[in-house]
Coordinates of C-alpha atoms and ligand atoms in Angstrom, one line a residue:
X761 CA -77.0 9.3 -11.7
X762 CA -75.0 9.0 -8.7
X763 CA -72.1 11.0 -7.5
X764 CA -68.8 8.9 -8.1
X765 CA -67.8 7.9 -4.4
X766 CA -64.6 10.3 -3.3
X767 CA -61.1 8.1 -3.8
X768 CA -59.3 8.7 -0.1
X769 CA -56.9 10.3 -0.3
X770 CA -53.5 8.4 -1.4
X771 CA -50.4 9.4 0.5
X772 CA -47.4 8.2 -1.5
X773 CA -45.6 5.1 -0.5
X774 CA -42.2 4.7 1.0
X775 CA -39.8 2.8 -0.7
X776 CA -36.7 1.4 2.0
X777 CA -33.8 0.0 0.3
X778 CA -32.2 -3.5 1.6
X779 CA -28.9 -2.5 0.5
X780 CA -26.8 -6.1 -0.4
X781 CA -25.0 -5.1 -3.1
X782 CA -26.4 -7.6 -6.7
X783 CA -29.5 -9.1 -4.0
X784 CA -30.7 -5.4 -2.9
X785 CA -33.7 -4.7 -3.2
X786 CA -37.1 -2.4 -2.4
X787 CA -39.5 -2.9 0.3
X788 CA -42.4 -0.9 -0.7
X789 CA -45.3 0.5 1.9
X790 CA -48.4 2.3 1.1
X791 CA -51.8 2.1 2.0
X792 CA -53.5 1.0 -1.2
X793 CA -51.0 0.2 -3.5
X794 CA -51.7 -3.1 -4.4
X795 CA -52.8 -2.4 -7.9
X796 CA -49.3 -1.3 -8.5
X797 CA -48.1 -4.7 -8.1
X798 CA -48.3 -5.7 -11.7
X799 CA -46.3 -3.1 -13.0
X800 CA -43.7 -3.1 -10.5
X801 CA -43.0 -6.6 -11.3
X802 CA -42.9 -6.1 -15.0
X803 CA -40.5 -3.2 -14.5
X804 CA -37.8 -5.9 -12.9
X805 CA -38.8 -8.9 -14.4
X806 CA -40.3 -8.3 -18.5
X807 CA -42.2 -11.0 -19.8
X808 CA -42.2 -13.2 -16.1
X809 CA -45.3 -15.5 -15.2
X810 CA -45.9 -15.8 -11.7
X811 CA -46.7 -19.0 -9.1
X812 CA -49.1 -17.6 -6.2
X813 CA -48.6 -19.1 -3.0
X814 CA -51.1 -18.3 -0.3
X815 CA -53.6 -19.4 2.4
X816 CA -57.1 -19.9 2.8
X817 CA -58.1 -17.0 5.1
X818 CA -55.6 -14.8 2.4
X819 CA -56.6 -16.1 -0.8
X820 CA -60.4 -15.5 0.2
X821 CA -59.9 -12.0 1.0
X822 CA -57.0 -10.5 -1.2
X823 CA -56.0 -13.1 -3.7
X824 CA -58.8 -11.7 -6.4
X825 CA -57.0 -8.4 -6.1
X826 CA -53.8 -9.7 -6.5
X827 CA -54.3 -12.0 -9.7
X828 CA -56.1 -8.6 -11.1
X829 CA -53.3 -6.1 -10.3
X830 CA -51.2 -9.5 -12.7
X831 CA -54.0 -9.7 -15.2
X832 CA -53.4 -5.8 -15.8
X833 CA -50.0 -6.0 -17.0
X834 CA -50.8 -9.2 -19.1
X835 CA -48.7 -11.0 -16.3
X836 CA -49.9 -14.6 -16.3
X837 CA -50.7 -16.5 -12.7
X838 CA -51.3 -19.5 -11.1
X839 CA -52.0 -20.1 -7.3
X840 CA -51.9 -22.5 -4.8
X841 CA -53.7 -22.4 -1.7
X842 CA -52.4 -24.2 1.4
X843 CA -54.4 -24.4 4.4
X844 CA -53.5 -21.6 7.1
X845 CA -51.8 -21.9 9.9
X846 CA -48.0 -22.7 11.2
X847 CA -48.8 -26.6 10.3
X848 CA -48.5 -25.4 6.3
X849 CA -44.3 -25.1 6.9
X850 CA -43.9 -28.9 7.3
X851 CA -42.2 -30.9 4.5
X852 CA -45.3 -32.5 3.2
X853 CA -47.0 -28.9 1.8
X854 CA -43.1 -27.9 1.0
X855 CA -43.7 -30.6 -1.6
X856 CA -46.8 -29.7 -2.6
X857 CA -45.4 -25.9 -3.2
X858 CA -42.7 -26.9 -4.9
X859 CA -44.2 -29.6 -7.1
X860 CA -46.9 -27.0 -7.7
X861 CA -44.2 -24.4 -8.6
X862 CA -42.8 -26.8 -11.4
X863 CA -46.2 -28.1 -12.6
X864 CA -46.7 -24.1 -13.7
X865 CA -43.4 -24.4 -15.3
X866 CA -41.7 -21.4 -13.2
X867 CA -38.4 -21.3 -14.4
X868 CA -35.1 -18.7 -13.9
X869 CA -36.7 -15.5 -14.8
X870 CA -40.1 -15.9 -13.5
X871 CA -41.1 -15.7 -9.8
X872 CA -42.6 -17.2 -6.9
X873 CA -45.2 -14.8 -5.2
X874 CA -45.8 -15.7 -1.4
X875 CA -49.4 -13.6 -0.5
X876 CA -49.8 -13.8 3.3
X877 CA -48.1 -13.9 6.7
X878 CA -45.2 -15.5 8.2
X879 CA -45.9 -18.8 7.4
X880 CA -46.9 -18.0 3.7
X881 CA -43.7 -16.0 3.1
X882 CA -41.2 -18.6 5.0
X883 CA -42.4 -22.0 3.5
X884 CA -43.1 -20.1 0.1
X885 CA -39.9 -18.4 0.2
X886 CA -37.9 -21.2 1.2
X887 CA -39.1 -23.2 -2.2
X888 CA -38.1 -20.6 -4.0
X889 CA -35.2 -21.5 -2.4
X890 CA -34.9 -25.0 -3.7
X891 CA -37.2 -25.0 -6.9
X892 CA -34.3 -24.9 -9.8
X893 CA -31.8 -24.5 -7.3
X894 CA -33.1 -20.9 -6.7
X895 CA -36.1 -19.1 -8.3
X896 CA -36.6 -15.4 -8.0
X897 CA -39.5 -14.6 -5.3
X898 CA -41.5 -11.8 -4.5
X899 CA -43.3 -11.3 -0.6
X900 CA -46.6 -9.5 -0.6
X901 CA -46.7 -9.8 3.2
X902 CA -50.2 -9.5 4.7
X903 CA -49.9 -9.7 8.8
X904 CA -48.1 -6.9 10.7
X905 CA -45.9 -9.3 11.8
X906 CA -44.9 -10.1 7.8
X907 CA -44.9 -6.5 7.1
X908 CA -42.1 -5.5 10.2
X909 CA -39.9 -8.2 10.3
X910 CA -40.5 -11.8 8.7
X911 CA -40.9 -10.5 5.0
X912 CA -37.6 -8.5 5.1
X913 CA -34.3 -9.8 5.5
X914 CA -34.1 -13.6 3.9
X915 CA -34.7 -16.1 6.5
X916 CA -37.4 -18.6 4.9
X917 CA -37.7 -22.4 6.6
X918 CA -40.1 -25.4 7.4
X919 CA -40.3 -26.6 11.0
X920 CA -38.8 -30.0 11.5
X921 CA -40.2 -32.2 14.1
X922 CA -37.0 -31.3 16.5
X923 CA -37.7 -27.8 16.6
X924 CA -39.1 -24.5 14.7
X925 CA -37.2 -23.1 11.2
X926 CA -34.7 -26.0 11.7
X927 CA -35.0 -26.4 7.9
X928 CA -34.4 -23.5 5.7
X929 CA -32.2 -21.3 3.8
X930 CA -31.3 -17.5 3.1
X931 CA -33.0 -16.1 0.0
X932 CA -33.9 -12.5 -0.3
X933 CA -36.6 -11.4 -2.5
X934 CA -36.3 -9.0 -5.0
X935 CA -39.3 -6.7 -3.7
X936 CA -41.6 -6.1 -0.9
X937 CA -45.0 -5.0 -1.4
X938 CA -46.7 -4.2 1.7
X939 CA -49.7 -2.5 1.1
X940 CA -50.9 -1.9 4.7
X941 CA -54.7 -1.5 3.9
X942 CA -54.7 -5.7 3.6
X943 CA -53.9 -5.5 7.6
X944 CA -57.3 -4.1 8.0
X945 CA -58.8 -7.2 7.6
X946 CA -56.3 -9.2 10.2
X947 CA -58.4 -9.9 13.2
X948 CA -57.6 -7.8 16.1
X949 CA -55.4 -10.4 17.9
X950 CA -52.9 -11.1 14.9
X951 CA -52.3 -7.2 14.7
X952 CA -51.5 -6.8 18.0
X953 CA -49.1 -9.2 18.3
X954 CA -47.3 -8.4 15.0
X955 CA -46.8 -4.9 17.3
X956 CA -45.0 -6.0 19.4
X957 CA -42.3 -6.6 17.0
X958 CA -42.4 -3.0 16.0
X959 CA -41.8 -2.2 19.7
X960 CA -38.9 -4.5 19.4
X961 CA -37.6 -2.1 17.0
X962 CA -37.7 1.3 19.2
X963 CA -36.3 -1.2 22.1
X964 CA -33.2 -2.4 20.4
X965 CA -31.8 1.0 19.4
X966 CA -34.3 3.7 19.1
X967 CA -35.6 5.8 21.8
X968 CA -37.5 8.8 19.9
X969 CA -39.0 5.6 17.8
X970 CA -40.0 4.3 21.2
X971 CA -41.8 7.8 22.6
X972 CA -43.4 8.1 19.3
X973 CA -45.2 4.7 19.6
X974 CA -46.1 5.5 23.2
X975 CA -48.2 8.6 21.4
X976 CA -49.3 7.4 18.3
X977 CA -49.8 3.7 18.5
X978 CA -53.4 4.2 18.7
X979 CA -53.4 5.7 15.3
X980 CA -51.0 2.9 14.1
X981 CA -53.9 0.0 15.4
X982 CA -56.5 2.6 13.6
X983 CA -55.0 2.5 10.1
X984 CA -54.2 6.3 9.8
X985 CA -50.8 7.0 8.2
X986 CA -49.3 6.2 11.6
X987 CA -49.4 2.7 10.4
X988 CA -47.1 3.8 7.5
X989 CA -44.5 5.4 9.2
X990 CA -44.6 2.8 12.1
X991 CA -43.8 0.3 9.6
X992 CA -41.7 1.9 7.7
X993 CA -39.3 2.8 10.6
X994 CA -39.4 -0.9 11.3
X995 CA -38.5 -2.3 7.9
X996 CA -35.3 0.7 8.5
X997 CA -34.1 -0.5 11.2
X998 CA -34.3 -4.1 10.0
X999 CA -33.0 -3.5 6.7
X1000 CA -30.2 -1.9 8.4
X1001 CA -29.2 -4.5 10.5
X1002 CA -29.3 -7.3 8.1
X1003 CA -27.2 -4.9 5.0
X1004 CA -24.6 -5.1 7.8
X1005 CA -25.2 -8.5 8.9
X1006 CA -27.4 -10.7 6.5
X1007 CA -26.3 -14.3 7.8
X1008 CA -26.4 -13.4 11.5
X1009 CA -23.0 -13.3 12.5
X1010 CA -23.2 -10.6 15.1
X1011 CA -25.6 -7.8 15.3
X1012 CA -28.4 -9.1 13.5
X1013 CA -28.9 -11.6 16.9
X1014 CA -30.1 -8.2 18.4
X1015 CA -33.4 -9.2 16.6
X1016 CA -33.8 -12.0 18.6
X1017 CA -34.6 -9.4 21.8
X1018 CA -37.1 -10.7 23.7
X1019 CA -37.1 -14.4 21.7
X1020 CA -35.3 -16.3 23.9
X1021 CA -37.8 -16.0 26.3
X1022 CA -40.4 -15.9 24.1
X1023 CA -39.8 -19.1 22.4
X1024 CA -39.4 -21.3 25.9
X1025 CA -42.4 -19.6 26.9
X1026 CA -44.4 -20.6 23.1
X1027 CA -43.1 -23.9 23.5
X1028 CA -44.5 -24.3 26.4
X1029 CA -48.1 -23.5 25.2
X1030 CA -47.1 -26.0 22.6
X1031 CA -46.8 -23.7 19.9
X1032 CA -50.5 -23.5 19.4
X1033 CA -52.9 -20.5 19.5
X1034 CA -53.3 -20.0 23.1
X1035 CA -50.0 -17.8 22.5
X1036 CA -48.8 -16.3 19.2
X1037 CA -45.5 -15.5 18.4
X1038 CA -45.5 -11.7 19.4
X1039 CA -47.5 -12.4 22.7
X1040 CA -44.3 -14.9 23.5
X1041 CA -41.7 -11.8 22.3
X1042 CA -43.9 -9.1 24.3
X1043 CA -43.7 -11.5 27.3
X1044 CA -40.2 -12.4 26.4
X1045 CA -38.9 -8.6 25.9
X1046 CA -40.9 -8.0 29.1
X1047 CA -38.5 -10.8 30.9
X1048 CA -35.3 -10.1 29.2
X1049 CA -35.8 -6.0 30.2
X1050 CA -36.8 -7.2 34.0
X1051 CA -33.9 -9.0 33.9
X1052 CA -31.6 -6.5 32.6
X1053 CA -32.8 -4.4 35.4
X1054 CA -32.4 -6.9 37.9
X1055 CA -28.5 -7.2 36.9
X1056 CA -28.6 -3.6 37.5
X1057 CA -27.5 -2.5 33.6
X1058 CA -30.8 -1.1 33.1
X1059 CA -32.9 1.5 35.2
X1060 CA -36.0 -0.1 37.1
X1061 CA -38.0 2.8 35.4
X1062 CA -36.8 1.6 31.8
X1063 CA -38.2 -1.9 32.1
X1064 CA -41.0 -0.9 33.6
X1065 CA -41.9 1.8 30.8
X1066 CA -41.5 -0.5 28.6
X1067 CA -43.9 -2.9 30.0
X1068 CA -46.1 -0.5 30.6
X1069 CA -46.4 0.5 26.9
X1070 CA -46.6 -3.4 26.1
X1071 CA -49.3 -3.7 28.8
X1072 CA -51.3 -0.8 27.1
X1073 CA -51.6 -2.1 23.5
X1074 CA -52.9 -5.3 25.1
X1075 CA -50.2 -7.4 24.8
X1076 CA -48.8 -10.0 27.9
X1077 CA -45.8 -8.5 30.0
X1078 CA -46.1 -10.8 33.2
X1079 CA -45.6 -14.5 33.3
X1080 CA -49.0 -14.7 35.5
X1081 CA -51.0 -13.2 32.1
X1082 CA -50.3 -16.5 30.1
X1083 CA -52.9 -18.7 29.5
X1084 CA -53.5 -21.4 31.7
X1085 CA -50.6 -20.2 33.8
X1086 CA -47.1 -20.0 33.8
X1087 CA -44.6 -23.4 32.7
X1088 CA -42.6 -25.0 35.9
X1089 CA -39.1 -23.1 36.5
X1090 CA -37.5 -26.8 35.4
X1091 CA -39.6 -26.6 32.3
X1092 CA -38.4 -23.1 31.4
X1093 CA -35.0 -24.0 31.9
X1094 CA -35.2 -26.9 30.0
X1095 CA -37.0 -25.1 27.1
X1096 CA -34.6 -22.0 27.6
X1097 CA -31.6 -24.5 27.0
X1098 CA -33.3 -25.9 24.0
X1099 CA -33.6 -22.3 22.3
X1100 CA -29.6 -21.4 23.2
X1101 CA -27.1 -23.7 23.6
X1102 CA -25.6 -23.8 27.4
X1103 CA -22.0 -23.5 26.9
X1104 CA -20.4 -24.6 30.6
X1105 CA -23.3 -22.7 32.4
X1106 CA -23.6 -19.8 30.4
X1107 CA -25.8 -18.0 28.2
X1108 CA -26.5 -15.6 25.4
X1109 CA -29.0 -13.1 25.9
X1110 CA -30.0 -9.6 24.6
X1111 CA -30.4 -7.2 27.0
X1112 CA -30.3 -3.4 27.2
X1113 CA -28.7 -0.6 29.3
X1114 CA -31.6 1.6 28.2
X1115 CA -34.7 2.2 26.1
X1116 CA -33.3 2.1 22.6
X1117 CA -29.8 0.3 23.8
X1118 CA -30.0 -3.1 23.0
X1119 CA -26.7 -5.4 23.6
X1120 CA -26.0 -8.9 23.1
X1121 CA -24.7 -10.5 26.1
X1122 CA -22.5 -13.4 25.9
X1123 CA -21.6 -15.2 29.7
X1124 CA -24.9 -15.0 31.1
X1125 CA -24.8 -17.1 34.2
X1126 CA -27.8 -20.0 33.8
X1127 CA -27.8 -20.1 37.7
X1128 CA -28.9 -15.8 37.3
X1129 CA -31.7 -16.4 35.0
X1130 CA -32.8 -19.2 37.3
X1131 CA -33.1 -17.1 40.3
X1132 CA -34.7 -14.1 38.1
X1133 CA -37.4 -16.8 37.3
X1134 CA -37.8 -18.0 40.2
X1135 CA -38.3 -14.7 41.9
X1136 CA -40.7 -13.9 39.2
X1137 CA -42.7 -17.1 39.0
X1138 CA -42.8 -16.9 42.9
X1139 CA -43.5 -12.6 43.1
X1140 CA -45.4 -10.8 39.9
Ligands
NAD504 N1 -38.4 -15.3 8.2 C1 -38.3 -14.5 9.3 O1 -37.4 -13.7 9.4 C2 -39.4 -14.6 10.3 C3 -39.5 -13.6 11.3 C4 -40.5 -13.7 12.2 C5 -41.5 -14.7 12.1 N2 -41.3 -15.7 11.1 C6 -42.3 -16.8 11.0 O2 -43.6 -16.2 10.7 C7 -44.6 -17.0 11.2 C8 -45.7 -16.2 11.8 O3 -46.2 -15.3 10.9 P1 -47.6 -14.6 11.1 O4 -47.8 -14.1 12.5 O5 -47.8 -13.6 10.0 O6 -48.6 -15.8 11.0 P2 -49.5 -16.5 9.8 O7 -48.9 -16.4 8.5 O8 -50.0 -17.8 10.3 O9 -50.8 -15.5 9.8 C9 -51.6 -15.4 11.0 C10 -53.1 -15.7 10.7 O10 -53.6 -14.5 10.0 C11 -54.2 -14.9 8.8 N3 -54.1 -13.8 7.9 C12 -52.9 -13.4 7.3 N4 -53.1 -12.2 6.7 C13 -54.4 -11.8 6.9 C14 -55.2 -10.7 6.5 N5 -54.7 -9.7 5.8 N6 -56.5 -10.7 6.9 C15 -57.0 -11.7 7.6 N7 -56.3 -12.8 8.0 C16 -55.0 -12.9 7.6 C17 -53.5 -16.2 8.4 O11 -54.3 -16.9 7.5 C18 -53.3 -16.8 9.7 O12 -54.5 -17.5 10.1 C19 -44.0 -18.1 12.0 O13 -43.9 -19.3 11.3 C20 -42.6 -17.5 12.3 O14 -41.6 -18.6 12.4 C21 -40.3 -15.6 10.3
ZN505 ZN1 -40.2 -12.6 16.3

């Protein structure tokens, strides 16, 4: 006979409340908990079916476990695998989704799960969106990044061919299951760049956040219950901002630190894989702190701690690190202008007056980011 093989130990998960009064709802995180999905979903929805919505990379490595943790609770599936990758939120596969949704005859009281990353959970969530003019959906994120910030807070969209989440709509789900042991599979790359959202977090408006990340984020990349609370922190501080602000009339913009940089500079790699999304916002929060600096409303030594932490999980902080080089300062206008509308020479940005003191800035001056770019593209 052979000794049963130790469980590890299971630390409880956290549970943080999106408070939105009739759409709240839980965003659970644990390492492990996946099983519990099936019963967590019968508790808020009795007698549901379920539509499965993932991606190839996904489905092969998680979506057994997830049709089991259903099968458990006599919860009946289907699934639909789309091929991976940002092309998947384009109309033709929102058709497929939502076809594929009504061809399982999902109707009001059953759900949409989306199983994966970003992309899974936008397109995904945004035909739950549509499908019967609004089916219930649950996101079962499975990249860092879906786990910190694109799961929580009810932005789902397609790209259109003008520009990125053009097409979309707000739709919260009514849970969150992020079980953080699926990230161990992510490759190295995809995790680090879903960090630097979670440094986006400590940057906006929390400093001890920030020297905690500075010490642990080792054990955060390792999988150690760092990764828990790291997460968890995040999904706070996001489902803070959007209980106060859900359709981005005012503070939820301070999410978009480091993204107006970030997406001229992904735009200018074409959206492609040469630069992921949270290389563009590590680069971009990199820019927008340098710049803040340079205005003189944040300490030299802030922005450069801050890059320096960037710098030391691996991510890009300097417009030389880019692959195949920086874009042209006429490009990154351009592309700058495309992201935010120039209103008579000026600009919005989010900048900060310290570590943790994120502020939107209305009446930035085009001709002051031009120079900032300049001097950088010339300089570091
Ligand atoms: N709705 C929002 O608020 C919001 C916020 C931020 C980003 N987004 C969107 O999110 C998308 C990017 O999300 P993403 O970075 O998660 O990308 P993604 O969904 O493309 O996932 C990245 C890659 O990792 C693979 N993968 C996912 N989980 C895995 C796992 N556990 N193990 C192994 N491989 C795995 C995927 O197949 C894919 O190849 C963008 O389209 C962006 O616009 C939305
Ligand atoms: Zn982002």
């Amino acid at each position: 006979m052979t000794a049963p093989v130790a469980a590890p130990p299971r630390v409880e998960p956290v549970t943080v409340k999106v408070a939105l009064d009739a759409r709240s709802y839980d965003i659970v995180i644990g390492r492990g908990i996946l099983p519990s999905l099936g019963a967590r979903v019968a508790a808020l929805r009795p007698g549901a079916k379920v539509a499965i919505v993932s991606d190839e990379n996904v489905a092969r490595l998680h979506l057994a476990a997830v049709e089991a943790a259903f099968a458990d609770r006599g919860i009946a599936s289907s699934r639909l695998i789309v091929a991976a990758g940002e092309g998947a939120k384009s109309f033709r596969v929102f058709e497929q989704v939502c076809e594929a949704i009504i061809a399982a005859r999902i109707e009001r009281g059953d759900l949409v799960v989306a199983l994966g990353g970003g992309v899974i959970g936008d397109l995904a969530g945004f035909a739950a969106s549509a499908v019967r003019r609004g089916l219930d959906y649950v996101q079962v994120p499975t990249t860092l990044l879906a786990q910190v910030d694109s799961s929580v807070g009810g932005k789902t969209a397609i790209n259109s061919a003008h520009g990125k989440n053009l097409i979309g709509a707000f739709h919260q789900p009514i849970l969150v299951l992020a079980d953080t042991a699926m990230l161990d599979s992510l490759p190295p790359r995809q995790f680090r760049a879903g960090y630097a959202e979670v440094v986006k977090y400590a940057l906006i408006g929390d400093a001890a956040f920030f020297s905690w990340l500075e010490a642990n984020w080792r054990e955060v990349f390792a999988g150690g219950p760092a990764r828990e609370h790291a997460i968890a922190v995040s999904c706070r501080a996001k489902a803070a901002i959007v209980a106060r602000d859900e359709r981005e009339t005012g503070e939820r913009a301070l999410l978009n630190l480091g993204h107006t940089f970030g997406h001229a500079l992904e735009a200018a790699c074409g959206f492609s894989d040469r630069l992921l999304h949270g290389e563009a916002v590590a680069a971009g929060m990199a820019l927008a702190l340098a710049f803040s600096a340079q205005q003189r409303l944040l300490p030299a030594a802030a922005a450069e701690r801050a890059m320096a932490h960037l710098a030391e999980a691996g991510l890009p902080t300097r417009l030389k690190d880019l692959p195949g080089g920086p874009p042209a300062l006429d490009r990154l206008m351009e592309l700058i202008g495309q992201v935010k509308k120039i209103k008579r020479g000026m600009l919005t940005f989010i900048l900060a007056r310290g570590i943790g003191a994120a502020f939107v800035q209305d009446n930035v001056d085009e001709g002051d980011v031009r120079a900032f770019l300049n001097e950088k593209l010339a300089g570091q």
